[in-house]
Amino acid sequence: MSRYLALVPAAGSGSRFGGPSPKQYLQLNNRPLMWHTLQVLSQVAAISEVAVVISPADEWFDDFDWDLPKLRVYRVGGASRAESVRNGLQAMSADAQDWVLVHDAARCCLSVTAVERLIATLADDPVGGILALPVADTVKRADAEERISATVPRQGLWLAQTPQMFRAGLLGSALHAAEAADVTDEASAIEHYGHKPRLVDGDAQNFKVTYPRDLALARAILASRKD
Ligand code: C5P
């Protein structure tokens, strides 16, 4: 039977965030930010392993008590997110038919309900898919001076989130084939490979902590869940 495996690439340096340590290790409600991410994935009953991929040069992971029984750590991070995911897939020795849910370390306000919705919707899907949100705002294209050069019709536009869920075999082949292409998520690699991933309703709270100003919102969401 196919397993459900979570894979969290966490080998980035968080250059947009700044700070002395990568943002995934920042303290948030008494735990490293990434602990909250890993904890939600661990709570999903269908998921049997939560693999985190860190850089071989990571100096922070061992400083914390993770205390999550499904967690496995692989020190095989690469130069890009795609490379970290590819290396992680190999290290965790997934079977081709296993479902792999790739999730950003910095989306720490993910909910169990959203992951369960993704798994249930894609159970019989031939390709796989991702959590995403239909664009609600009016979208503008900027010119080089940051003046509006066009209004882009928002109909049919979605914002990609994670987890992004694909069979390990297909994902590995797609990432391998996309090696030279600039893929910023797993779905783009699958698209390059000729498939059409399914869009599954995501969750506005499942945003990526990218800038220091995002921390207050993440803190508030996590604190509200504790109550
Ligand atoms: O930079 P970005 O926000 O797109 O990174 C998304 C995820 O990919 C983060 O969890 C980051 O740690 C991870 N990543 C990685 N290896 C890299 C670059 C990014 O695992 N070389």
Short mmCIF file of N, CA and C and ligand atoms in Angstrom, two decimals, residues 7-16 22-24 34 53-55 76-85 102-107 162 183-186 208-210, ligand 1:
data_model
loop_
_atom_site.label_atom_id
_atom_site.label_comp_id
_atom_site.label_asym_id
_atom_site.label_seq_id
_atom_site.Cartn_x
_atom_site.Cartn_y
_atom_site.Cartn_z
N LEU A 7 7.76 15.78 3.33
CA LEU A 7 9.15 16.16 3.09
C LEU A 7 9.24 17.69 3.21
N VAL A 8 10.02 18.14 4.16
CA VAL A 8 10.11 19.58 4.43
C VAL A 8 11.53 20.06 4.09
N PRO A 9 11.69 20.74 2.93
CA PRO A 9 13.02 21.30 2.62
C PRO A 9 13.28 22.49 3.53
N ALA A 10 14.37 22.45 4.27
CA ALA A 10 14.67 23.52 5.24
C ALA A 10 16.15 23.84 5.19
N ALA A 11 16.68 23.86 3.98
CA ALA A 11 18.11 24.11 3.81
C ALA A 11 18.37 25.52 3.28
N GLY A 12 17.32 26.36 3.27
CA GLY A 12 17.48 27.73 2.78
C GLY A 12 18.10 28.62 3.84
N SER A 13 18.67 29.74 3.38
CA SER A 13 19.30 30.65 4.35
C SER A 13 18.35 31.77 4.75
N GLY A 14 17.18 31.88 4.09
CA GLY A 14 16.21 32.91 4.43
C GLY A 14 16.76 34.31 4.20
N SER A 15 17.37 34.52 3.01
CA SER A 15 18.04 35.81 2.76
C SER A 15 17.08 37.00 2.79
N ARG A 16 15.79 36.79 2.39
CA ARG A 16 14.84 37.92 2.40
C ARG A 16 14.48 38.31 3.82
N PRO A 22 18.89 31.18 10.24
CA PRO A 22 17.80 31.07 9.28
C PRO A 22 16.45 31.15 10.00
N LYS A 23 15.44 31.68 9.30
CA LYS A 23 14.16 31.97 9.97
C LYS A 23 13.49 30.72 10.55
N GLN A 24 13.80 29.56 9.98
CA GLN A 24 13.13 28.33 10.48
C GLN A 24 13.50 28.03 11.94
N MET A 34 10.06 26.27 12.82
CA MET A 34 9.83 25.05 12.05
C MET A 34 9.23 23.92 12.89
N VAL A 53 14.77 18.15 5.53
CA VAL A 53 16.05 18.20 4.82
C VAL A 53 16.77 19.49 5.22
N ILE A 54 17.91 19.34 5.88
CA ILE A 54 18.67 20.52 6.28
C ILE A 54 20.02 20.52 5.55
N SER A 55 20.70 21.65 5.63
CA SER A 55 21.99 21.77 4.97
C SER A 55 23.03 20.93 5.70
N VAL A 76 21.07 16.63 3.74
CA VAL A 76 21.42 16.49 2.33
C VAL A 76 20.94 17.68 1.50
N GLY A 77 20.71 18.83 2.14
CA GLY A 77 20.22 20.02 1.44
C GLY A 77 21.16 20.41 0.31
N GLY A 78 20.60 20.99 -0.77
CA GLY A 78 21.39 21.38 -1.93
C GLY A 78 21.37 22.88 -2.14
N ALA A 79 21.82 23.29 -3.33
CA ALA A 79 21.96 24.72 -3.63
C ALA A 79 20.62 25.39 -3.93
N SER A 80 19.62 24.60 -4.29
CA SER A 80 18.30 25.16 -4.58
C SER A 80 17.25 24.32 -3.86
N ARG A 81 16.06 24.87 -3.77
CA ARG A 81 14.97 24.12 -3.16
C ARG A 81 14.74 22.79 -3.90
N ALA A 82 14.75 22.87 -5.26
CA ALA A 82 14.52 21.66 -6.06
C ALA A 82 15.58 20.61 -5.75
N GLU A 83 16.83 21.04 -5.59
CA GLU A 83 17.92 20.09 -5.30
C GLU A 83 17.73 19.50 -3.90
N SER A 84 17.33 20.31 -2.95
CA SER A 84 17.10 19.79 -1.59
C SER A 84 15.99 18.74 -1.60
N VAL A 85 14.93 19.00 -2.36
CA VAL A 85 13.82 18.05 -2.43
C VAL A 85 14.27 16.76 -3.12
N VAL A 102 5.33 17.68 -0.10
CA VAL A 102 6.44 18.62 0.11
C VAL A 102 5.87 19.91 0.69
N HIS A 103 6.44 20.34 1.80
CA HIS A 103 5.88 21.52 2.48
C HIS A 103 6.99 22.47 2.91
N ASP A 104 6.77 23.78 2.69
CA ASP A 104 7.75 24.80 3.11
C ASP A 104 7.89 24.83 4.62
N ALA A 105 9.14 24.85 5.10
CA ALA A 105 9.40 24.93 6.54
C ALA A 105 8.75 26.18 7.14
N ALA A 106 8.70 27.26 6.35
CA ALA A 106 8.25 28.55 6.89
C ALA A 106 6.73 28.73 6.85
N ARG A 107 5.99 27.74 6.40
CA ARG A 107 4.52 27.82 6.48
C ARG A 107 4.10 27.13 7.77
N THR A 162 1.76 25.29 -0.16
CA THR A 162 2.18 23.90 0.06
C THR A 162 1.35 23.37 1.23
N VAL A 183 12.64 26.19 -11.49
CA VAL A 183 11.37 25.79 -10.86
C VAL A 183 11.37 26.23 -9.39
N THR A 184 10.34 26.98 -9.00
CA THR A 184 10.30 27.48 -7.62
C THR A 184 9.37 26.63 -6.76
N ASP A 185 8.67 25.70 -7.37
CA ASP A 185 7.90 24.74 -6.56
C ASP A 185 7.83 23.41 -7.30
N GLU A 186 7.34 22.39 -6.62
CA GLU A 186 7.33 21.04 -7.22
C GLU A 186 6.34 20.99 -8.37
N LYS A 208 3.44 31.98 4.00
CA LYS A 208 4.86 31.70 4.23
C LYS A 208 5.48 32.86 5.00
N VAL A 209 6.04 32.61 6.15
CA VAL A 209 6.75 33.66 6.89
C VAL A 209 7.98 34.02 6.06
N THR A 210 7.96 35.24 5.51
CA THR A 210 9.02 35.65 4.57
C THR A 210 9.80 36.85 5.09
O1 C5P B 1 13.29 30.58 -0.62
P1 C5P B 1 11.95 29.93 -0.53
O2 C5P B 1 11.06 30.66 0.43
O3 C5P B 1 11.29 29.66 -1.83
O4 C5P B 1 12.23 28.51 0.15
C1 C5P B 1 11.20 27.57 0.28
C2 C5P B 1 11.66 26.39 1.09
O5 C5P B 1 12.75 25.72 0.46
C3 C5P B 1 12.15 26.80 2.49
O6 C5P B 1 11.60 25.88 3.43
C4 C5P B 1 13.67 26.71 2.37
O7 C5P B 1 14.31 26.40 3.59
C5 C5P B 1 13.82 25.56 1.36
N1 C5P B 1 15.10 25.60 0.65
C6 C5P B 1 15.95 24.48 0.70
N2 C5P B 1 17.17 24.49 0.06
C7 C5P B 1 17.57 25.59 -0.60
C8 C5P B 1 16.73 26.74 -0.68
C9 C5P B 1 15.49 26.71 -0.06
O8 C5P B 1 15.62 23.47 1.33
N3 C5P B 1 18.77 25.58 -1.18
#
